[in-house]
Structure formats: C-alpha cells, structure tokens
PDB file of C-alpha atoms in Angstrom:
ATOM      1  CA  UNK A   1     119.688 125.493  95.949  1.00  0.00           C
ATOM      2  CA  UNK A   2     118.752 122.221  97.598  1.00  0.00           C
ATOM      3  CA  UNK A   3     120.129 123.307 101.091  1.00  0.00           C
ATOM      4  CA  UNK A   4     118.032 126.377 100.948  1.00  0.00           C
ATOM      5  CA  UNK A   5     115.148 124.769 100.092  1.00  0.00           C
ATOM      6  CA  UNK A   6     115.468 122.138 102.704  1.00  0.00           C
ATOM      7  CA  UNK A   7     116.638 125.436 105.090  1.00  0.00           C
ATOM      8  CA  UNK A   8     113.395 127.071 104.318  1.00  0.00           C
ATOM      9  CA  UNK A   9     110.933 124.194 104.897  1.00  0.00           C
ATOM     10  CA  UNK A  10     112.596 123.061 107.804  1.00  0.00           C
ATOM     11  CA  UNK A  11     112.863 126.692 109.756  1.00  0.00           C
ATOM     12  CA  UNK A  12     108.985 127.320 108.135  1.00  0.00           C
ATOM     13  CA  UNK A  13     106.345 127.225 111.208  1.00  0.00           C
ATOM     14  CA  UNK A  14     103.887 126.572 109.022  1.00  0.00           C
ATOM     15  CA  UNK A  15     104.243 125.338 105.395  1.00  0.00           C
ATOM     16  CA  UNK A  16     102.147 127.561 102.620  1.00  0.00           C
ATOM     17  CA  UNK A  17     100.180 125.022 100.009  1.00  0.00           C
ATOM     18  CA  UNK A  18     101.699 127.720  97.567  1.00  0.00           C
ATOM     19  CA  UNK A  19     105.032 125.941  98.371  1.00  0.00           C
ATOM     20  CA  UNK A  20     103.311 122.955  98.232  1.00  0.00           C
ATOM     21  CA  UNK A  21     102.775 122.988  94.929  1.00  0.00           C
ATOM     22  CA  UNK A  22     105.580 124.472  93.402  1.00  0.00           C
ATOM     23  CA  UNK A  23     107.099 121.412  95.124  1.00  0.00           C
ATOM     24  CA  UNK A  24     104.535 118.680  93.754  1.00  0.00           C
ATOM     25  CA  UNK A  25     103.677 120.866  90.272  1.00  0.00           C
ATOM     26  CA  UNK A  26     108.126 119.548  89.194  1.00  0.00           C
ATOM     27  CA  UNK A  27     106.740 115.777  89.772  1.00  0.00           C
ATOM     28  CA  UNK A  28     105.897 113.787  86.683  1.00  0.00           C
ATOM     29  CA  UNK A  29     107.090 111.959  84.167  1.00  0.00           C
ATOM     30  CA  UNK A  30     108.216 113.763  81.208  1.00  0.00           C
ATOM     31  CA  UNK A  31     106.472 116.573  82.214  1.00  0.00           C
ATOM     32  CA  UNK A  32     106.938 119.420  79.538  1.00  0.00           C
ATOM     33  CA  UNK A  33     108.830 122.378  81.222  1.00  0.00           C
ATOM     34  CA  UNK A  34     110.780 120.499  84.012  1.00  0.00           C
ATOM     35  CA  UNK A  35     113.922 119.697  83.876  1.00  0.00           C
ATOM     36  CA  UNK A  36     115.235 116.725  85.377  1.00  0.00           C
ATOM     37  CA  UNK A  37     117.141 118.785  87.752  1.00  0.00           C
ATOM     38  CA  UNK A  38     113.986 120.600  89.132  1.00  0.00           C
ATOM     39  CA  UNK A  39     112.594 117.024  89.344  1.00  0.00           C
ATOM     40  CA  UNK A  40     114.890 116.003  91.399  1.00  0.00           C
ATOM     41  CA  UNK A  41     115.472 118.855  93.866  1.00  0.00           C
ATOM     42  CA  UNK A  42     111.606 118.474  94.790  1.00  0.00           C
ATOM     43  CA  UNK A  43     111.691 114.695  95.243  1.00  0.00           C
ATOM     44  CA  UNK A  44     114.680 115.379  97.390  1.00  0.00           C
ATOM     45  CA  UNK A  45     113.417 117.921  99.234  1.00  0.00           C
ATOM     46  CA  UNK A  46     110.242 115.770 100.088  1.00  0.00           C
ATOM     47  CA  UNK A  47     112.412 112.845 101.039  1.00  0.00           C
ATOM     48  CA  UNK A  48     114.802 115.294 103.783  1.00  0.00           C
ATOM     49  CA  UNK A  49     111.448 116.824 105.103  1.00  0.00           C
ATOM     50  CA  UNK A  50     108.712 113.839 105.007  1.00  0.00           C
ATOM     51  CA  UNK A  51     107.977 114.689 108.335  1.00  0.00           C
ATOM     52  CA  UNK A  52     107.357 118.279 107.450  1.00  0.00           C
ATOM     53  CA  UNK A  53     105.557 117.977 104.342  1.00  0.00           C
ATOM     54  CA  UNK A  54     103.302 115.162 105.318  1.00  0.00           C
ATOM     55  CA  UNK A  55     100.451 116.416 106.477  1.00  0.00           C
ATOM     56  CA  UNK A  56     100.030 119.213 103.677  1.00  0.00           C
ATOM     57  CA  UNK A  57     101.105 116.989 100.874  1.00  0.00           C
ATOM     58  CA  UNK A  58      97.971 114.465 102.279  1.00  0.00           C
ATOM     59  CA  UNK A  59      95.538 117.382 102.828  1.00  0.00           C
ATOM     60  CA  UNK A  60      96.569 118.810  98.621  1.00  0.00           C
ATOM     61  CA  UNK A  61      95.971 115.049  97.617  1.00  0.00           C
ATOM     62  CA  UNK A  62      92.589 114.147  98.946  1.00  0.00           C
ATOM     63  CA  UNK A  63      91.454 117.376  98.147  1.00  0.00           C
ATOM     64  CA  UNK A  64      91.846 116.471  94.569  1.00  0.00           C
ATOM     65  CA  UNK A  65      91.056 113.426  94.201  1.00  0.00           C
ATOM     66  CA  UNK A  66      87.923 113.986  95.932  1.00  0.00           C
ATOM     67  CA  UNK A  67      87.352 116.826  93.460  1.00  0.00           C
ATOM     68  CA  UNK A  68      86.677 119.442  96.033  1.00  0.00           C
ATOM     69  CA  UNK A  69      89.499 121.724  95.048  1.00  0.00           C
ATOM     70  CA  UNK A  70      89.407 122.108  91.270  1.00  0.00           C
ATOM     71  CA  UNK A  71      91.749 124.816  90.696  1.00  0.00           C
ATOM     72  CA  UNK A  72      94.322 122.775  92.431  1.00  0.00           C
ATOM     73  CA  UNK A  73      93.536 119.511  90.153  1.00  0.00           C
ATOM     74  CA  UNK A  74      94.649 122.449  87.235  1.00  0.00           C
ATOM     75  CA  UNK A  75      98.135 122.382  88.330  1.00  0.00           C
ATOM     76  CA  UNK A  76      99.358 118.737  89.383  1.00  0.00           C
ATOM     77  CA  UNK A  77      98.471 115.897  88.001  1.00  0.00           C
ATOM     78  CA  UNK A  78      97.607 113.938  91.229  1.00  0.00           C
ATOM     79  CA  UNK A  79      98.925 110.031  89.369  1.00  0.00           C
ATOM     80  CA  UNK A  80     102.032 111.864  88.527  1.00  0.00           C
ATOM     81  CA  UNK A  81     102.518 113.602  92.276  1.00  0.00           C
ATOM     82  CA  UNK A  82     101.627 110.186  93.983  1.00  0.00           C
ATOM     83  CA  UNK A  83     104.226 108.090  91.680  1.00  0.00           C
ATOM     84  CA  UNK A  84     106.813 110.839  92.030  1.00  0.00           C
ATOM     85  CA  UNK A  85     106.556 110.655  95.858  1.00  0.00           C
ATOM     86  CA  UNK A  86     106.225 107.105  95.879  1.00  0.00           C
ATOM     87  CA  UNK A  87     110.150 107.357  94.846  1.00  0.00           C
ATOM     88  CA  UNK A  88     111.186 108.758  97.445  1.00  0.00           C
ATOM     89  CA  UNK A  89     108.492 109.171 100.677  1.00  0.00           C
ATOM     90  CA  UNK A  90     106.777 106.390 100.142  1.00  0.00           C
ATOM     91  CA  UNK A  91     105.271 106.692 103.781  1.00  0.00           C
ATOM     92  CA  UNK A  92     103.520 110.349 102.956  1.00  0.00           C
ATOM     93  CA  UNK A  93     101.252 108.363 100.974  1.00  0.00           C
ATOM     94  CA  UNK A  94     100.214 105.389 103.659  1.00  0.00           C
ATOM     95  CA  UNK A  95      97.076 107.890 104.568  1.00  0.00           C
ATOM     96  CA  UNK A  96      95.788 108.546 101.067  1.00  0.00           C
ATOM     97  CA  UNK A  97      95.852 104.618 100.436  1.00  0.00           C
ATOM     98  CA  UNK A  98      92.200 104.578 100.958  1.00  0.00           C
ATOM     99  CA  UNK A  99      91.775 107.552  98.229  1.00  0.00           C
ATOM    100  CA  UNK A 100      93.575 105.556  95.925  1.00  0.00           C
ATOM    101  CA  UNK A 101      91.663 101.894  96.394  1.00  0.00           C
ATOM    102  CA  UNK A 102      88.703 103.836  95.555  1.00  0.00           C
ATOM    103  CA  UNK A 103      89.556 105.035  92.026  1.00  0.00           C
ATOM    104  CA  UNK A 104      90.439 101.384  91.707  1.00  0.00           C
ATOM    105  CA  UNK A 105      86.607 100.716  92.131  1.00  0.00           C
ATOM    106  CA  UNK A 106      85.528 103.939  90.220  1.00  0.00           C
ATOM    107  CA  UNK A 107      82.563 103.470  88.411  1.00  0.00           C
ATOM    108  CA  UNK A 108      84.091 105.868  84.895  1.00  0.00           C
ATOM    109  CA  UNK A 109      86.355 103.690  83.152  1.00  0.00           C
ATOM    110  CA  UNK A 110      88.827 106.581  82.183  1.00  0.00           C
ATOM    111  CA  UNK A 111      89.357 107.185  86.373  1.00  0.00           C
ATOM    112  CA  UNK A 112      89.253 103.340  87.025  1.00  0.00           C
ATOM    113  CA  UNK A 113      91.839 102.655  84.039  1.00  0.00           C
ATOM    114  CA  UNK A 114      94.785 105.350  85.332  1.00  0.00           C
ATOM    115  CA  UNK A 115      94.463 104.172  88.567  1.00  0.00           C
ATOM    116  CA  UNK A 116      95.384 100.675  87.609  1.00  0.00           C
ATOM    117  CA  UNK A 117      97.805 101.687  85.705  1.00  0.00           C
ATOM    118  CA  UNK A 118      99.127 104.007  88.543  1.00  0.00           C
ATOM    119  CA  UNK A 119      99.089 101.401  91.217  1.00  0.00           C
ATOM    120  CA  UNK A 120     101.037  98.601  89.027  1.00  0.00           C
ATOM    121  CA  UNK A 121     103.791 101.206  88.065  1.00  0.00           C
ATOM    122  CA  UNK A 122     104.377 101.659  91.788  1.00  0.00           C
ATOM    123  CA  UNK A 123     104.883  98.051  92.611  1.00  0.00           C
ATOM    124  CA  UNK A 124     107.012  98.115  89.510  1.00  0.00           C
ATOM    125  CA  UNK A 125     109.380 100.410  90.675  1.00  0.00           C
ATOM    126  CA  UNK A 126     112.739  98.522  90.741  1.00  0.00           C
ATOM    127  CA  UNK A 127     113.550  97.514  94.013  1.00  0.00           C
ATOM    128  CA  UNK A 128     110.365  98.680  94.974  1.00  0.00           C
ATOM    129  CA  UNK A 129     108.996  96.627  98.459  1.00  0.00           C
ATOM    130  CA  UNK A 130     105.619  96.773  99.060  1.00  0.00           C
ATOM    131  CA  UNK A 131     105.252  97.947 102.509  1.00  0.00           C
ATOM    132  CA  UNK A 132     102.219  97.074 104.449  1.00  0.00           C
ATOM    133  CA  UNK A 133     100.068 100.091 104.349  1.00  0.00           C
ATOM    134  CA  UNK A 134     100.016  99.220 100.626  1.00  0.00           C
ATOM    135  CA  UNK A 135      99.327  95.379 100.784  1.00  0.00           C
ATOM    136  CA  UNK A 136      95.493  96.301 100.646  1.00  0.00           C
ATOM    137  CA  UNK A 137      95.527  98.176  97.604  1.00  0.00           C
ATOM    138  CA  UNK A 138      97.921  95.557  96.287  1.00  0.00           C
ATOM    139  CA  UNK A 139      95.393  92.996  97.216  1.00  0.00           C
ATOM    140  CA  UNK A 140      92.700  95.242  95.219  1.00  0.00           C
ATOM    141  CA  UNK A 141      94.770  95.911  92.186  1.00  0.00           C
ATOM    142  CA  UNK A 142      95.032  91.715  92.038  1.00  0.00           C
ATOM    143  CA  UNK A 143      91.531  91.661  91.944  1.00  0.00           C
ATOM    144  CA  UNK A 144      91.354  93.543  89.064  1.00  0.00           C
ATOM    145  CA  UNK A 145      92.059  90.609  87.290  1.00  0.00           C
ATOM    146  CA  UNK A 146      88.761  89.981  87.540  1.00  0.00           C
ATOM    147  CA  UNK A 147      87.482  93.180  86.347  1.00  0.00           C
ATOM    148  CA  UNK A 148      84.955  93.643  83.819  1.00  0.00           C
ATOM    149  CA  UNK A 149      86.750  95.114  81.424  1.00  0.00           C
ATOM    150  CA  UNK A 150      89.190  93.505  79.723  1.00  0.00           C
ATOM    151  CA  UNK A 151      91.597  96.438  79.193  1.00  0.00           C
ATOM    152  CA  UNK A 152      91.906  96.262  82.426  1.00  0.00           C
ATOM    153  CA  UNK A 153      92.685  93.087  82.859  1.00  0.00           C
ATOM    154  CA  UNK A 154      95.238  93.037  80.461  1.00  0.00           C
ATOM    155  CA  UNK A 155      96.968  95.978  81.855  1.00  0.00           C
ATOM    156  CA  UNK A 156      97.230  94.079  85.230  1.00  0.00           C
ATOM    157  CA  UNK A 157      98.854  91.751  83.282  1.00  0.00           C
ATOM    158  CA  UNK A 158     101.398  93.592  82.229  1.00  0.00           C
ATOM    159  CA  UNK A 159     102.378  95.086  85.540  1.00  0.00           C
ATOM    160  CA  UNK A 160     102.220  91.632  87.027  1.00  0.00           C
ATOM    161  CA  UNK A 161     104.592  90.705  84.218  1.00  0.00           C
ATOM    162  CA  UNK A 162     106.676  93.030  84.935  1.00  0.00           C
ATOM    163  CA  UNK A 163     106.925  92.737  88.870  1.00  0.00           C
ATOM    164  CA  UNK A 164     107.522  88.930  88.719  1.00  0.00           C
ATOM    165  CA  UNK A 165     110.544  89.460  86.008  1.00  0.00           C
ATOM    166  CA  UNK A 166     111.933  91.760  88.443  1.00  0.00           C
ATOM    167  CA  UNK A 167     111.737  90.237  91.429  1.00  0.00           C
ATOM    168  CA  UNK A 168     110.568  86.294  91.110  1.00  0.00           C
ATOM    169  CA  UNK A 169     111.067  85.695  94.846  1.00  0.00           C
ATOM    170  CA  UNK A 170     109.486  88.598  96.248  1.00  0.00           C
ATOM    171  CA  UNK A 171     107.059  87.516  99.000  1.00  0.00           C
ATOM    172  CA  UNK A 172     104.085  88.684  97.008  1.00  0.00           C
ATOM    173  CA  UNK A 173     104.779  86.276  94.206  1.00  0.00           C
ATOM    174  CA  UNK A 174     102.830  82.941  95.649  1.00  0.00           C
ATOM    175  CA  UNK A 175      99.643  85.061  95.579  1.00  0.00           C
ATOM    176  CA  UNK A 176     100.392  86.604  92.552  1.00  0.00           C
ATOM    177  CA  UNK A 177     100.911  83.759  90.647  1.00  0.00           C
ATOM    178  CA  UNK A 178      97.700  82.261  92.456  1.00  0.00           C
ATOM    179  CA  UNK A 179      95.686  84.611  90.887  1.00  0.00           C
ATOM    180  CA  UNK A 180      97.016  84.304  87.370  1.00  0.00           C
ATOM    181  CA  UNK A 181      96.088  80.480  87.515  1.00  0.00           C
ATOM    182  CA  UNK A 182      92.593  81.892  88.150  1.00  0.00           C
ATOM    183  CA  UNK A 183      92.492  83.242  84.869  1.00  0.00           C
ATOM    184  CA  UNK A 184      93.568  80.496  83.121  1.00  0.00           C
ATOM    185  CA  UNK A 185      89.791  80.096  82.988  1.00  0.00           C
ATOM    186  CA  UNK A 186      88.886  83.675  82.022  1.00  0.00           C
ATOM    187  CA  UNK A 187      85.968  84.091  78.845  1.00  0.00           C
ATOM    188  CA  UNK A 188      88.079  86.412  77.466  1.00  0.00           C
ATOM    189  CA  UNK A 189      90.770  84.543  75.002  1.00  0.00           C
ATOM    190  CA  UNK A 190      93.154  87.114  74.815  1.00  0.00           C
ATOM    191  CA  UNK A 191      93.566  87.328  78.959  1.00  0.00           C
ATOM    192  CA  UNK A 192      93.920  83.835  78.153  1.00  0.00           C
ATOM    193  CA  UNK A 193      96.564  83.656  76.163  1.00  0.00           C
ATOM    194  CA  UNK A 194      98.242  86.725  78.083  1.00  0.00           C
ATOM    195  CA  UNK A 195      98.006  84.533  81.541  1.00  0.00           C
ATOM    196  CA  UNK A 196      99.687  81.866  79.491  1.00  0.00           C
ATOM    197  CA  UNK A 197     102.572  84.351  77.791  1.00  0.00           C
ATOM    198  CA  UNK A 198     103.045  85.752  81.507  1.00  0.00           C
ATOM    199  CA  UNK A 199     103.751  82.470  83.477  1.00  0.00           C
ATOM    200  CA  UNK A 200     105.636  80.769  80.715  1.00  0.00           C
ATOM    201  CA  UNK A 201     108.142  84.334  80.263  1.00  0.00           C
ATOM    202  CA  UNK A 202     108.331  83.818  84.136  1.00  0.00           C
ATOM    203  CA  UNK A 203     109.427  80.301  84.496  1.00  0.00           C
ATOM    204  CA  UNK A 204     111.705  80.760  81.497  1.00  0.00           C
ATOM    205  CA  UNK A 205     113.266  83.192  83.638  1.00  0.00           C
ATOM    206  CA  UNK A 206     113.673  81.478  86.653  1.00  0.00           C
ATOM    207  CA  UNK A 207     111.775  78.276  86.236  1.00  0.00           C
ATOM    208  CA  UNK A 208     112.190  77.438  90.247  1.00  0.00           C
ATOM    209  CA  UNK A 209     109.675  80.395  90.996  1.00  0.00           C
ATOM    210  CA  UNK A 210     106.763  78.718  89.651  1.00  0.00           C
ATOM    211  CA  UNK A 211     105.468  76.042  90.633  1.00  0.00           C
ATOM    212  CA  UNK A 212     104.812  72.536  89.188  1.00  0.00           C
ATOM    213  CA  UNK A 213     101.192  72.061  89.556  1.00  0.00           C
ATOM    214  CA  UNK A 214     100.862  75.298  87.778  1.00  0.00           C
ATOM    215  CA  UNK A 215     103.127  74.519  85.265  1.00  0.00           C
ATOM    216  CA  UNK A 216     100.835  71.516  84.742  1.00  0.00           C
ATOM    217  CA  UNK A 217      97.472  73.880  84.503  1.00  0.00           C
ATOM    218  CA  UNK A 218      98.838  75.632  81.872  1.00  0.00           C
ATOM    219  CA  UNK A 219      99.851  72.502  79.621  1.00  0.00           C
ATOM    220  CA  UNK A 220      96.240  71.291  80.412  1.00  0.00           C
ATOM    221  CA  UNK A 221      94.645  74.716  79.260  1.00  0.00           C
TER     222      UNK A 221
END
C-alpha cells in the first residue's frame, strides 16, 4: 500500500488537496478512527515525497490557520497535522513558521494556549534538533515565560522541563536556562516555585549542565 501511494504522488503532475487531506486528516495523536498503521503510512508517505507535497501541504496550512478556508479547518486539526509532520518533514513546515509565531502572540487565550503547548511538544520530540528556521519561534516560545498569563507560563515550564531532561547539553540549553533565572523573580509564586523545581530536577540530573552562579540564585531566592 505504501509503494502505491508513494507511486501515485510521485507520477501525479499535479497533487489534488483532496489527497491532501486524506493524507494530513490520519495525523494526530490518538485520533479516534485511525489506526496506527494509517498513521504511519501518511507520515511516511510525506517524508518519501517532501518535495512533492510541500507546497500544497503549506498552501492547506495557512489557509487554516488564517481562517480563510473553514470547511477545511472541519477536517484536520491543523496542531495535530503540524506535530505529525514535524516527525517526519520537519522542513515542509520552515514556511508556515511565521503562521505559527503568530498564534503564539494571539490575542484569545484558548488560540494562544495550544500554540504553546504545540510549539514545546515539538522541541520535545526525542532527539528532536531544533533547526534554524525554527530558532525564532523557539526564541518566542522562551518569551512566553513572560507572558501574562500564568497558565502559560507554567506550561512553558513544563516543556522546558522536559527538553533540558532530555537533552542537558543541547546548544539551546545556556539560553534556556538564562531565561528560567529570569523568573526566579516572577510575582507569581507558583512560577516561582516551578523555576525552582525545574533547575534543581535538572542539576540533579546532570549537575555539570547548570551552572554555579545559578545554582547560587536559587539558594538566595
């Protein structure tokens, strides 16, 4: 089945969006009605035929998460499509980057919160890099640290956590752990105590990836 598939995309002039999204509509998590198998016959046929499937898969994406096209946005789930692909394209996705940084920044809590939580399961992936046509919505989804919500907050914390347990030496780390020591400081106790939990699990795990001076700010906070 997956040579076929691969067989007909490749030999296809022109790729229908009704393929499309039979392809992107077996993406998700636990999605009710796909089996794991279906699953994973899409994500490979996106991986074998990026090139293919690039442009379309871009074009289906910004179209609904710009809400122009809302009888697509009834049949994927565009946080499940972009994680699934994420897998196993990740380079589809460097031109809808910019789509993405904006629901970061959306004004409607609900949109603002799943993108968060989105971006930090990407960068949770195991052995997930960050490649560089991501390091500016990485950069953003730091700076949610700062956000004024504290829900938010908090679940950048527990991303971060997550990435720095993984992967203690990954070259994002030294910034990452910067801006935790920023919110050492924060009003809100629990991101507090949560900046706190997060360093200490860290350096219990491998104590040489954090440093002294901030092992020092937390014993002074």
């Amino acid at each position: 089945m997956q040579t076929i598939m691969i067989v007909v995309l490749e030999e296809s002039e022109d790729v229908q969006d009704c393929l499309l999204l039979v392809i992107l509509s077996a993406l998700g998590r636990n999605k009710s009605g796909v089996t794991q198998a279906a699953r994973r016959l899409a994500m490979n046929a996106i991986d074998q035929c990026s090139e293919k499937l690039e442009a379309g898969i871009k074009q289906i994406l910004i179209s609904v998460m710009s809400g122009d096209n809302q009888l697509i946005k009834s049949e994927i789930d565009y946080h499940e499509v972009i994680y699934g692909i994420y897998h196993c394209a990740p380079q589809i996705l460097s031109r809808v980057v910019p789509y993405l940084t904006g629901k970061l920044l959306a004004d409607q809590l609900d949109t603002h919160l799943r993108a968060v939580r989105l971006v930090g399961s990407l960068f949770t992936l195991p052995g997930a890099n960050i490649c560089e046509a991501f390091l500016p919505i990485f950069l953003e989804f730091l700076k949610r640290l700062t956000d004024r919500v504290v829900d938010v907050k908090m679940s950048v914390l527990e991303h971060v956590k997550i990435c720095l347990l993984s992967d203690p030496s990954r070259p994002e780390a030294p910034q990452t752990i910067s801006a935790l020591c920023d919110r050492l400081l924060d009003y809100d106790e629990n991101v507090r105590k949560q900046v706190v939990d997060v360093i200490c699990d860290v350096a219990c795990h491998s104590l040489d990836s954090i440093p002294v001076r901030v092992v020092k700010l937390v014993v002074d906070n």
